[in-house]
mmCIF file of C-alpha atoms and ligand atoms in Angstrom:
data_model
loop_
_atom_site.group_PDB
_atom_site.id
_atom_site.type_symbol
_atom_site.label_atom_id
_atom_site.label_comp_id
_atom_site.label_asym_id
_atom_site.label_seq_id
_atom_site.Cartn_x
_atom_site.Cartn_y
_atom_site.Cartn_z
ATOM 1 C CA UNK W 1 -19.966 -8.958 7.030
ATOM 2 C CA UNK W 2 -23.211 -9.300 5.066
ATOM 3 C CA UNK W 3 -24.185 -12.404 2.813
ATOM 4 C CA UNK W 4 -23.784 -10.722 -0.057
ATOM 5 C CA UNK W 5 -20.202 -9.004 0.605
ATOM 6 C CA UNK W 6 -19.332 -12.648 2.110
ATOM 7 C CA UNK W 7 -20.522 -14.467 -0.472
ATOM 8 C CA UNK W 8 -18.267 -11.957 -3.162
ATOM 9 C CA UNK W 9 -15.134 -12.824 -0.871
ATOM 10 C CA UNK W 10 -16.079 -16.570 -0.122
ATOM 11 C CA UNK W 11 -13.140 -18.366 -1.915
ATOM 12 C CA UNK W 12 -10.877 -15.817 0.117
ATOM 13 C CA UNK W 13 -12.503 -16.730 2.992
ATOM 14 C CA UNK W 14 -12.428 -20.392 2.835
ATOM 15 C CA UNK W 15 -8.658 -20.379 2.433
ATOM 16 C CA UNK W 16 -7.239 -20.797 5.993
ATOM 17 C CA UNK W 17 -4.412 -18.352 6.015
ATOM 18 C CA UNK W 18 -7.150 -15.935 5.531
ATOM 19 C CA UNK W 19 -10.812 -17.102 7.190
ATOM 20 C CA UNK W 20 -13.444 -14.616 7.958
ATOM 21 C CA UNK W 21 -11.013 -12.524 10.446
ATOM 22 C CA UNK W 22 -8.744 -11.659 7.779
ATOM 23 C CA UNK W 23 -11.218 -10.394 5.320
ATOM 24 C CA UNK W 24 -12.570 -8.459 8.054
ATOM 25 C CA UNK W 25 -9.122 -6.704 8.763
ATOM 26 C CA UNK W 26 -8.802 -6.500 4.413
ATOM 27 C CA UNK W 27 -12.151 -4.682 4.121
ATOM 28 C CA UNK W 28 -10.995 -2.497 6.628
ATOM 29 C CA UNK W 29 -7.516 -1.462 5.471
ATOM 30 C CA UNK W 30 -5.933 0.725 3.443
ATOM 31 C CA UNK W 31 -3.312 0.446 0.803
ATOM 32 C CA UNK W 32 -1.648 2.866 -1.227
ATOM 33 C CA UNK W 33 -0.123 2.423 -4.551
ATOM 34 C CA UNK W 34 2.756 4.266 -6.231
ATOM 35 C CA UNK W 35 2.876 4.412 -9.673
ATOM 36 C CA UNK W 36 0.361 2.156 -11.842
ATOM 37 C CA UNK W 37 2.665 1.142 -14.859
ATOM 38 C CA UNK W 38 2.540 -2.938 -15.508
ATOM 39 C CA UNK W 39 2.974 -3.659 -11.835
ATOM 40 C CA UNK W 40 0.960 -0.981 -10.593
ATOM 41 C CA UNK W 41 -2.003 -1.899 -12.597
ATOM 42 C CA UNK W 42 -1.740 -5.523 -11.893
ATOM 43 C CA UNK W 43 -1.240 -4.999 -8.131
ATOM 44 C CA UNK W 44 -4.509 -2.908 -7.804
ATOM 45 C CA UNK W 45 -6.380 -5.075 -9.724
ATOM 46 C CA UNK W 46 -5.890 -7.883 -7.338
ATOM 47 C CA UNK W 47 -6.140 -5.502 -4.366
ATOM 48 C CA UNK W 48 -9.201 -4.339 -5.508
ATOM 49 C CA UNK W 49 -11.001 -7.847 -5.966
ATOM 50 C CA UNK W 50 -9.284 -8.728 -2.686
ATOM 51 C CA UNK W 51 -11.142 -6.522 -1.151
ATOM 52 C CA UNK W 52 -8.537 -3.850 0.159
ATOM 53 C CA UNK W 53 -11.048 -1.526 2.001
ATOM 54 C CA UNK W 54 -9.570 1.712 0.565
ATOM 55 C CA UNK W 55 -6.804 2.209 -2.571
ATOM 56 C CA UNK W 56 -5.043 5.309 -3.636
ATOM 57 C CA UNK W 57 -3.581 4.398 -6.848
ATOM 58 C CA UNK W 58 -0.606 7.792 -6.985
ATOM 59 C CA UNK W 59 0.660 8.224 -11.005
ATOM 60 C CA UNK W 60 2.167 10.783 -13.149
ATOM 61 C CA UNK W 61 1.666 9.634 -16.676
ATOM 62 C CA UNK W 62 -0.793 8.938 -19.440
ATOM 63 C CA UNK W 63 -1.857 5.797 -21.057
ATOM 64 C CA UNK W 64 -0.159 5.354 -24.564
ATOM 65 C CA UNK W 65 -0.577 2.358 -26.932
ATOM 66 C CA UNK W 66 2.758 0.713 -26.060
ATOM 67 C CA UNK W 67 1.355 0.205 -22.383
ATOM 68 C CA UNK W 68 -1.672 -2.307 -23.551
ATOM 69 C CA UNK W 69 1.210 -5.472 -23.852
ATOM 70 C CA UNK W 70 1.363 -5.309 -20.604
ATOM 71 C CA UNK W 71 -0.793 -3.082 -17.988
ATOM 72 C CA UNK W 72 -3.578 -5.075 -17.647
ATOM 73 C CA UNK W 73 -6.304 -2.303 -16.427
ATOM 74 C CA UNK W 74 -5.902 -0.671 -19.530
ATOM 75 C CA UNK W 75 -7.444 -0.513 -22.910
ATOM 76 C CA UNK W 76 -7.814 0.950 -26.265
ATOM 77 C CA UNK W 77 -9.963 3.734 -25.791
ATOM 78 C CA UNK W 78 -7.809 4.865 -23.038
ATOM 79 C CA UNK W 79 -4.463 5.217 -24.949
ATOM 80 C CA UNK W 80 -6.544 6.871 -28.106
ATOM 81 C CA UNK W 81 -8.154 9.507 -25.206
ATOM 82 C CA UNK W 82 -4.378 9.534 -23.402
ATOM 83 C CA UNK W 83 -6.082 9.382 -20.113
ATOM 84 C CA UNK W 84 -4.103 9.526 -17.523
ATOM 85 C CA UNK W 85 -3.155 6.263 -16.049
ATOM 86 C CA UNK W 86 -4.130 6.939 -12.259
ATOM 87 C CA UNK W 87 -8.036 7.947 -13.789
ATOM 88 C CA UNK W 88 -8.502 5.286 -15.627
ATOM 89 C CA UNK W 89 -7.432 2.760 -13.243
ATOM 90 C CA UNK W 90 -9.982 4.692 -10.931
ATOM 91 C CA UNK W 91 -12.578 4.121 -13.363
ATOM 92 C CA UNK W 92 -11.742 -0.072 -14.011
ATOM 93 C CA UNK W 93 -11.412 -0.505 -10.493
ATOM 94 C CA UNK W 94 -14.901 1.176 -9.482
ATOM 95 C CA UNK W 95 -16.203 -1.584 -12.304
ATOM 96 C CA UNK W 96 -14.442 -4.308 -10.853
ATOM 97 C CA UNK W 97 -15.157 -3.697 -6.916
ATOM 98 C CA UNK W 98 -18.067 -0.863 -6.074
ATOM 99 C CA UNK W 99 -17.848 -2.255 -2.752
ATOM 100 C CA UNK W 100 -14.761 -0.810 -1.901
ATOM 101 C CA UNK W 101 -13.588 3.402 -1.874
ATOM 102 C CA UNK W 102 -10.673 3.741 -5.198
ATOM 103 C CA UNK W 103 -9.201 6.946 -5.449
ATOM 104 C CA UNK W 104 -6.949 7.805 -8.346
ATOM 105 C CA UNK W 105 -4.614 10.732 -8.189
ATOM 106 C CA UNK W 106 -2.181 12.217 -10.985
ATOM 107 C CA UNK W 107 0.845 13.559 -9.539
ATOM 108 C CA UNK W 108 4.887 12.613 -9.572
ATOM 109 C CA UNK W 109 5.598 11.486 -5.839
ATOM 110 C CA UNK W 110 8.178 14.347 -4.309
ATOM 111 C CA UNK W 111 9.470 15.041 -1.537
ATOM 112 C CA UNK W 112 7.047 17.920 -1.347
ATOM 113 C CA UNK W 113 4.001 15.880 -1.511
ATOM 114 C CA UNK W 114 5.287 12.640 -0.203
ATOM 115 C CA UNK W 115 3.745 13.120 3.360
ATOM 116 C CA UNK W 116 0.524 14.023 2.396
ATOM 117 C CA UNK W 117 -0.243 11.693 -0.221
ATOM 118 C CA UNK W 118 1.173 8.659 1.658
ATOM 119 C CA UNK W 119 0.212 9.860 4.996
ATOM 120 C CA UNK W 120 -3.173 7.500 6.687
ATOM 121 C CA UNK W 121 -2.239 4.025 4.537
ATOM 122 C CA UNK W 122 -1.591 0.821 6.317
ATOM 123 C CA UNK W 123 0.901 -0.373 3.688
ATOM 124 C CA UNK W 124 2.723 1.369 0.282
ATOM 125 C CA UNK W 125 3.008 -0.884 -2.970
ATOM 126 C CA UNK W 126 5.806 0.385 -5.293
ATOM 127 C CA UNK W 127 4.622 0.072 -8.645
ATOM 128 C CA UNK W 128 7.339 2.919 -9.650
ATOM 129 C CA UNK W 129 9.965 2.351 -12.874
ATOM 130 C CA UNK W 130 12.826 4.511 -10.971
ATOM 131 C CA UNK W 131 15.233 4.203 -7.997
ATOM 132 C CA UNK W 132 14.901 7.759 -6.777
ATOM 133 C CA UNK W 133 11.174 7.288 -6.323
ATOM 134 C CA UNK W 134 12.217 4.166 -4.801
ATOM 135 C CA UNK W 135 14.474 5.720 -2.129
ATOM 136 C CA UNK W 136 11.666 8.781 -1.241
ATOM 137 C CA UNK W 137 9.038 6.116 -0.612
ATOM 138 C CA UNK W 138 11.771 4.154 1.761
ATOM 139 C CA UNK W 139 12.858 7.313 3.278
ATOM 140 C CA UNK W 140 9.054 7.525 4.062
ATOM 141 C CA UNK W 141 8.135 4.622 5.060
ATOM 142 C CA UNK W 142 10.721 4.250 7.279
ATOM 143 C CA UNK W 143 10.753 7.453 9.134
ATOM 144 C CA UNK W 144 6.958 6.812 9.504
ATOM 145 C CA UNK W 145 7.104 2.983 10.893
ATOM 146 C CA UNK W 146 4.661 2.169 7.529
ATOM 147 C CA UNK W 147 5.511 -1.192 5.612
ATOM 148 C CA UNK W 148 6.050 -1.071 1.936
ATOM 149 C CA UNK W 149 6.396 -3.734 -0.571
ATOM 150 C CA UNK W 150 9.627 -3.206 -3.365
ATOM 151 C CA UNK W 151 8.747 -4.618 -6.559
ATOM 152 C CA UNK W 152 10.624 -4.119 -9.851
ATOM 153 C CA UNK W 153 10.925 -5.872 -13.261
ATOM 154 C CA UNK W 154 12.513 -5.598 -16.451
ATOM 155 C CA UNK W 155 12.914 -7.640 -19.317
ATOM 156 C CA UNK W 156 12.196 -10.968 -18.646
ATOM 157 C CA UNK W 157 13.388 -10.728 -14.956
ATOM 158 C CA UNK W 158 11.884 -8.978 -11.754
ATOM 159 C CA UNK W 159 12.280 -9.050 -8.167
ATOM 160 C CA UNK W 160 10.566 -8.179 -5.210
ATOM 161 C CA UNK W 161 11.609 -7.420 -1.037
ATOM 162 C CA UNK W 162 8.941 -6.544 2.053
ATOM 163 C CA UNK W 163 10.381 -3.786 4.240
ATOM 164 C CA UNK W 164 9.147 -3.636 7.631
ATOM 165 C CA UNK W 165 10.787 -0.532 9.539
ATOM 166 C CA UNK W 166 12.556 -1.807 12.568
ATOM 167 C CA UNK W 167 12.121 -5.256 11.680
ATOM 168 C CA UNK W 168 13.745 -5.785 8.298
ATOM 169 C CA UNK W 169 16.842 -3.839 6.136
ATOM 170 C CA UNK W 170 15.251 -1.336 4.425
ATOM 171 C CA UNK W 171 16.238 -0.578 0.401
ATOM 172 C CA UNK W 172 18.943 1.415 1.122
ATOM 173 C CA UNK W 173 20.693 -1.521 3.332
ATOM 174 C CA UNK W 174 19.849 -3.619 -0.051
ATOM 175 C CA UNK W 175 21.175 -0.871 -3.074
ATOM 176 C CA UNK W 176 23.467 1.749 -0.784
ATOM 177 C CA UNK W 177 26.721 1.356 1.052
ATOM 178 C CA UNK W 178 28.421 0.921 -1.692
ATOM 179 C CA UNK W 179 26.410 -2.347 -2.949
ATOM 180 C CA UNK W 180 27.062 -3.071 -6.997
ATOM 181 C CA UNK W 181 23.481 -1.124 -8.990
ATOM 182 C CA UNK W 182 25.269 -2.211 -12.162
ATOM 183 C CA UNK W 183 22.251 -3.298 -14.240
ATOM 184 C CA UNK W 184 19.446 -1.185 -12.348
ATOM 185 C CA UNK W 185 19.590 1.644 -14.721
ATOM 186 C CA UNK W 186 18.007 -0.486 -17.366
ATOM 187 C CA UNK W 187 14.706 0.435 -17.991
ATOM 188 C CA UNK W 188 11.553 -1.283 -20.292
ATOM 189 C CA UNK W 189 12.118 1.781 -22.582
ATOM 190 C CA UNK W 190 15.462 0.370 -23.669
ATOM 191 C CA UNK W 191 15.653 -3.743 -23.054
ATOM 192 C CA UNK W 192 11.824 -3.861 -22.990
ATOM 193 C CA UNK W 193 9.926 -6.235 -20.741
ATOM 194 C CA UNK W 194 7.572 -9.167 -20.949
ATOM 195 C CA UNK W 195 4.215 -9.242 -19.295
ATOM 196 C CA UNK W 196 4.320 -12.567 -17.418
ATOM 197 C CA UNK W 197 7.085 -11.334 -15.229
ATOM 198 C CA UNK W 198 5.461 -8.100 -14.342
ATOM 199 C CA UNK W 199 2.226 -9.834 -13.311
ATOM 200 C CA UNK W 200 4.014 -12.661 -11.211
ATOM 201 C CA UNK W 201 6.393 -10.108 -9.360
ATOM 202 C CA UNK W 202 3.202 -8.046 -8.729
ATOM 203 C CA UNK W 203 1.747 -11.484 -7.666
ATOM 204 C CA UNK W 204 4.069 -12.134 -5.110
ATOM 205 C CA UNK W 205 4.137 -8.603 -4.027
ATOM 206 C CA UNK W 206 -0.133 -8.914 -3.244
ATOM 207 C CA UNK W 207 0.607 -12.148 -1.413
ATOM 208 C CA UNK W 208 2.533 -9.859 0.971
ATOM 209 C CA UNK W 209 0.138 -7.183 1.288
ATOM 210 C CA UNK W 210 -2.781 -9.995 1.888
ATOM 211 C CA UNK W 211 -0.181 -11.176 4.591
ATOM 212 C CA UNK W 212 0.430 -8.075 6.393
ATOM 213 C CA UNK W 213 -3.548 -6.495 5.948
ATOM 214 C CA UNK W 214 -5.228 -9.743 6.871
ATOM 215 C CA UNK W 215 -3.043 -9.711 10.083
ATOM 216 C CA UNK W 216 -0.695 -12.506 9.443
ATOM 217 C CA UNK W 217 3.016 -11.371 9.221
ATOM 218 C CA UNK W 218 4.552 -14.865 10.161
ATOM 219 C CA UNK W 219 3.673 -15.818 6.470
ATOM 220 C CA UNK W 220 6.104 -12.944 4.865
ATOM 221 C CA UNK W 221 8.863 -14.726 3.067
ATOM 222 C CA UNK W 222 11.065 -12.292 4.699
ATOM 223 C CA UNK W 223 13.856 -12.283 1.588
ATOM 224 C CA UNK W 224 14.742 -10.552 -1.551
ATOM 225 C CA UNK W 225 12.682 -12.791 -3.995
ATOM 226 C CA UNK W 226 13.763 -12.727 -7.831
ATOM 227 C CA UNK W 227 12.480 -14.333 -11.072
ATOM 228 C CA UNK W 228 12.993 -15.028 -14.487
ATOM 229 C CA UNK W 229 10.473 -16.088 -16.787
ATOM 230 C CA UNK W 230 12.733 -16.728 -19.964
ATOM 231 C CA UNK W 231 15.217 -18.997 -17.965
ATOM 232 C CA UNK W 232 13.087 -20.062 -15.406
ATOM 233 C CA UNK W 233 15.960 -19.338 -12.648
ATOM 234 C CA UNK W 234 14.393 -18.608 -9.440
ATOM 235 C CA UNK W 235 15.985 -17.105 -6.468
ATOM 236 C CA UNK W 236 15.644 -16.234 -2.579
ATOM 237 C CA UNK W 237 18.350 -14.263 -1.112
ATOM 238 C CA UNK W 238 18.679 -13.520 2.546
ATOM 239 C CA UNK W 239 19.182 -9.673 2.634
ATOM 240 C CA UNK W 240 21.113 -8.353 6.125
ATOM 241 C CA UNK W 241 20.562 -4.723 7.647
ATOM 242 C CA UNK W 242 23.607 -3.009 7.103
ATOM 243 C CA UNK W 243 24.744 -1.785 10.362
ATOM 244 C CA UNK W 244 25.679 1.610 8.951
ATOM 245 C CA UNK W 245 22.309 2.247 7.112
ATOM 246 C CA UNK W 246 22.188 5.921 5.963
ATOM 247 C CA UNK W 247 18.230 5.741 5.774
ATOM 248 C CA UNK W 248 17.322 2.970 8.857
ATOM 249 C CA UNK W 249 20.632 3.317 11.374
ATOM 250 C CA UNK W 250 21.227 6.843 11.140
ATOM 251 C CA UNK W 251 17.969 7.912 9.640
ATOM 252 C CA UNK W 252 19.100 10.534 7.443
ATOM 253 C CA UNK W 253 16.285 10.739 5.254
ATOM 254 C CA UNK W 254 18.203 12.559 2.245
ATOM 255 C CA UNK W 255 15.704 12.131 -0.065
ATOM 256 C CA UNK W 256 12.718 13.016 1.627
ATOM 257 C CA UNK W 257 14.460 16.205 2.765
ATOM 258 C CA UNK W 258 14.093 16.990 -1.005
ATOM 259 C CA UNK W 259 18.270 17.017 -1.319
ATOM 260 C CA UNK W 260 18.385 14.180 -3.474
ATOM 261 C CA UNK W 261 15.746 15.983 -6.196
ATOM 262 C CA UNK W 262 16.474 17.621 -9.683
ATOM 263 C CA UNK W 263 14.241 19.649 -11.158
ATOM 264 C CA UNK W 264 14.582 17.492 -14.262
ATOM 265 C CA UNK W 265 14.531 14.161 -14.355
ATOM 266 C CA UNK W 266 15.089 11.485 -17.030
ATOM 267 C CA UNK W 267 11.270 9.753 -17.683
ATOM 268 C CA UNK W 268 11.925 6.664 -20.140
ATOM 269 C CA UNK W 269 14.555 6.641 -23.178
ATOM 270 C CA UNK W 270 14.393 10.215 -25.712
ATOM 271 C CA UNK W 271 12.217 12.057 -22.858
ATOM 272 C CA UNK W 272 12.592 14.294 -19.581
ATOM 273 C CA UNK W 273 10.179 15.265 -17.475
ATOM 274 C CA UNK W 274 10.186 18.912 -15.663
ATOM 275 C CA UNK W 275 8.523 19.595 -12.399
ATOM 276 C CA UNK W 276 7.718 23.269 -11.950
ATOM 277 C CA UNK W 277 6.709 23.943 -8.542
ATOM 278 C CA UNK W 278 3.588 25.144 -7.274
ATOM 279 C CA UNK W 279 2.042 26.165 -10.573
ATOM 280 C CA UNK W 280 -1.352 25.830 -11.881
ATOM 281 C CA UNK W 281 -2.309 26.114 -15.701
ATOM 282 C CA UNK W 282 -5.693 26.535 -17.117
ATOM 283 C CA UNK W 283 -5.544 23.721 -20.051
ATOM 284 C CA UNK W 284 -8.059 25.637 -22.091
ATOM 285 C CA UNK W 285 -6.468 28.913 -22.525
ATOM 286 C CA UNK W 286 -3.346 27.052 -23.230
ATOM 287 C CA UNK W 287 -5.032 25.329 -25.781
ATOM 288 C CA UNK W 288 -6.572 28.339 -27.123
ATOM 289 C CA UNK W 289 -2.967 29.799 -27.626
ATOM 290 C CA UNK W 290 -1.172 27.110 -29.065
ATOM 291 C CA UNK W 291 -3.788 26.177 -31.562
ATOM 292 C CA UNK W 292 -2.031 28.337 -34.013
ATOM 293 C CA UNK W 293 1.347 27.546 -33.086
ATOM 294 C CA UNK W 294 2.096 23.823 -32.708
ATOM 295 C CA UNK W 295 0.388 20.737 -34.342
ATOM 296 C CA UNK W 296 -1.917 17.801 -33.021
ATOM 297 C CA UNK W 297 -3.528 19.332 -30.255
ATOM 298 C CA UNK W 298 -4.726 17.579 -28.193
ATOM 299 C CA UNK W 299 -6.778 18.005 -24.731
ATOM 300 C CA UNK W 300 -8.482 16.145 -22.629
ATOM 301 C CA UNK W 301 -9.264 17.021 -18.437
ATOM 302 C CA UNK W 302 -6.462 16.458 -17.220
ATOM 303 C CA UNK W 303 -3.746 16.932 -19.751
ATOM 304 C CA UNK W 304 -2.456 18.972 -23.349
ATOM 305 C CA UNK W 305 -0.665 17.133 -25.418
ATOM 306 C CA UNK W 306 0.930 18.583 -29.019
ATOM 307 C CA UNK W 307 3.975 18.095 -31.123
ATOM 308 C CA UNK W 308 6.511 20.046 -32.237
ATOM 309 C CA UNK W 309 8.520 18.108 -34.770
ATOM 310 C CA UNK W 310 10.963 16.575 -33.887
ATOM 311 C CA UNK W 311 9.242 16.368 -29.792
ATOM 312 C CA UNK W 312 6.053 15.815 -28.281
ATOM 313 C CA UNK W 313 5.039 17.599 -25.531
ATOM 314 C CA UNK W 314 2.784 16.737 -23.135
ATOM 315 C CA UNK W 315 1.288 19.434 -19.864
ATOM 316 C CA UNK W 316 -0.671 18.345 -16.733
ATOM 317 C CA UNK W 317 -2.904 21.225 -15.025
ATOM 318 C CA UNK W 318 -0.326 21.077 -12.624
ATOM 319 C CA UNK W 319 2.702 22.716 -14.571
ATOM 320 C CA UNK W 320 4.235 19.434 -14.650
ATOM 321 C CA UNK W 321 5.239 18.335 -18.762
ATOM 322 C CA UNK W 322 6.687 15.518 -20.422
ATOM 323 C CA UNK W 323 8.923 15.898 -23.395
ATOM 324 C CA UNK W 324 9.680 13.575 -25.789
ATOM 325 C CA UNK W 325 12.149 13.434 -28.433
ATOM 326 C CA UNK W 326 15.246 14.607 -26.364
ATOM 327 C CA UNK W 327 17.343 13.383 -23.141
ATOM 328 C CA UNK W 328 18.630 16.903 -22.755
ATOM 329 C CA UNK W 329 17.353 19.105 -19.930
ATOM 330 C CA UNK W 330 19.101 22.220 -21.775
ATOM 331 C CA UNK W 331 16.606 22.148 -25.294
ATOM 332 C CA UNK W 332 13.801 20.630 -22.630
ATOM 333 C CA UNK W 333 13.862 24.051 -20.629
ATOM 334 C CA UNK W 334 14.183 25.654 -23.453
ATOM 335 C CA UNK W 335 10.697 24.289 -25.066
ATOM 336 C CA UNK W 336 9.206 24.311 -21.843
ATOM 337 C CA UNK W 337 9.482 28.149 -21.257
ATOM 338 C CA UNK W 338 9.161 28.555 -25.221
ATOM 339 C CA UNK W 339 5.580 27.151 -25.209
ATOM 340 C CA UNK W 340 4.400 27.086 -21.748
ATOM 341 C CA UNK W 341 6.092 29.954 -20.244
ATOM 342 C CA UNK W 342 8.721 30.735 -17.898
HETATM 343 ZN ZN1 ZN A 401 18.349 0.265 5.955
#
């Protein structure tokens, strides 16, 4: 390590858990994020001053004024330019740590790109807002041996569980086999959510990751942790393997087979998201056509946004779109081929 990259990581260093061995196994590691909403964000921010050798931060939407209470890589200017959230974390994190290789990329995880975007990483950090991305990164990780790091919050209350394939349950010994989800179809786009218990859920969730990059996986807390912020409850829960596991006993990786996936798909309260497959738009001639058509246009590299009263629609280059302004997939396929095409 040189002086100057051990001076930047000194304080790291001097902690014992850590020493000069484990930032040498941090600056060489890799760690993939999926999704960069509150957690997200706040997860790569401390991986990236940590030191995390290489970060893939993986997210499908843009940034949008009601983010800024709580993502903490975001700003003004990039909700008023909707920039899409994976880019702009790219761009803060390059500011924060040019030491280090960032790479932002704007897609929705499937289980058509799944392999290729999480394939290479020594460790996955959810930072997702939705259990069937949940269960495709699980289905991953465990049918490829790769930790990952479950991390959720809502409201004033969050919890977090390391999976380690073949040596912890998995999330589908946790939330399947018939185990109560009453409660996890709340989202922060109905009962909201503060920003203290995002950032301390993705705080414990980086103490994990430092645990298991630096090389020292006798220091994982090895439960399901859970917080609350309003009451100040606290909680560790042992979590067994269910001997029956769909995912880690009889590895039947449903959702990575792609069973499990609509081609619609709930995205927050009042919008749906569509995934057309395998299509590429040019944003400019779109623009160009719609102009006369729609109001507020408005483009930027990566995305078209414009509204239809009573929705707004927004269209990434590739094919995917966000509507808002209705939960039904009927009048959403019907916009979508109105304005975009079939
Ligand atoms: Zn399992």
């Amino acid at each position: 390590m040189s002086d100057a990259l051990h001076d930047k990581y000194s304080r790291q260093v001097l902690f014992s858990g850590i020493g000069e061995d484990g930032q040498a196994r941090l600056l060489d590691s890799r760690a993939v994020i999926v999704g960069c909403g509150a957690i997200g964000a706040a997860a790569a921010n401390l991986l990236a001053r940590a030191g995390i050798g290489r970060i893939r931060i993986i997210d499908r939407d843009f940034v949008e004024p009601s983010n800024l209470q709580r993502q903490t890589l975001f700003d003004e200017a990039d909700a008023l330019q909707a920039l899409p959230k994976a880019v702009a974390a790219e761009r803060k994190l390059r500011a924060i740590n040019s030491a280090i290789a960032v790479e932002g990329v704007v897609a929705d995880l499937n289980p058509r790109n799944t392999t290729d975007l999480l394939a290479g990483f020594n460790l996955i950090l959810d930072g997702t807002d939705n259990f069937e991305t949940r269960f495709l990164i699980n289905d991953y990780a465990v049918s490829s041996g790769t930790p990952w790091i479950y991390a959720a919050a809502v409201a004033s209350y969050g919890l977090t569980m390391t999976i380690r394939p073949g040596l912890t349950p998995c999330l589908a010994c946790l939330l399947e086999n018939g185990n109560s989800t009453q409660g996890l179809e709340d989202t922060c786009d109905t009962i909201g959510v503060l920003g203290p218990i995002v950032n301390l859920i993705a705080s414990l969730q980086v103490a994990e990751a430092l645990k298991i990059l630096s090389g020292h996986p006798e220091a994982l807390h090895g439960r399901l942790l859970s917080c609350d912020v309003w009451t100040g409850r606290m909680q560790s829960i042992g979590v067994a393997r269910h001997p029956e596991c769909r995912a880690c006993v009889r590895r039947e990786f449903t959702y990575l087979a792609g069973e499990v996936q609509p081609r619609i798909t709930m995205c927050g309260r009042d919008s749906v998201q569509i995934h057309e497959r395998d299509r590429s738009i040019d944003l400019g001639v779109l623009q160009a056509r719609l102009r006369p058509l729609v109001e507020d246009v408005r483009q930027n590299d990566f995305l078209l946004r414009f509204r239809v009263a009573p929705y707004e629609m927004t269209v990434f280059a590739d094919g995917r779109a966000i509507l808002k302004g209705t939960k039904d997939p009927a009048v959403a396929r019907s916009l979508y081929a109105r304005y975009i095409g079939a």
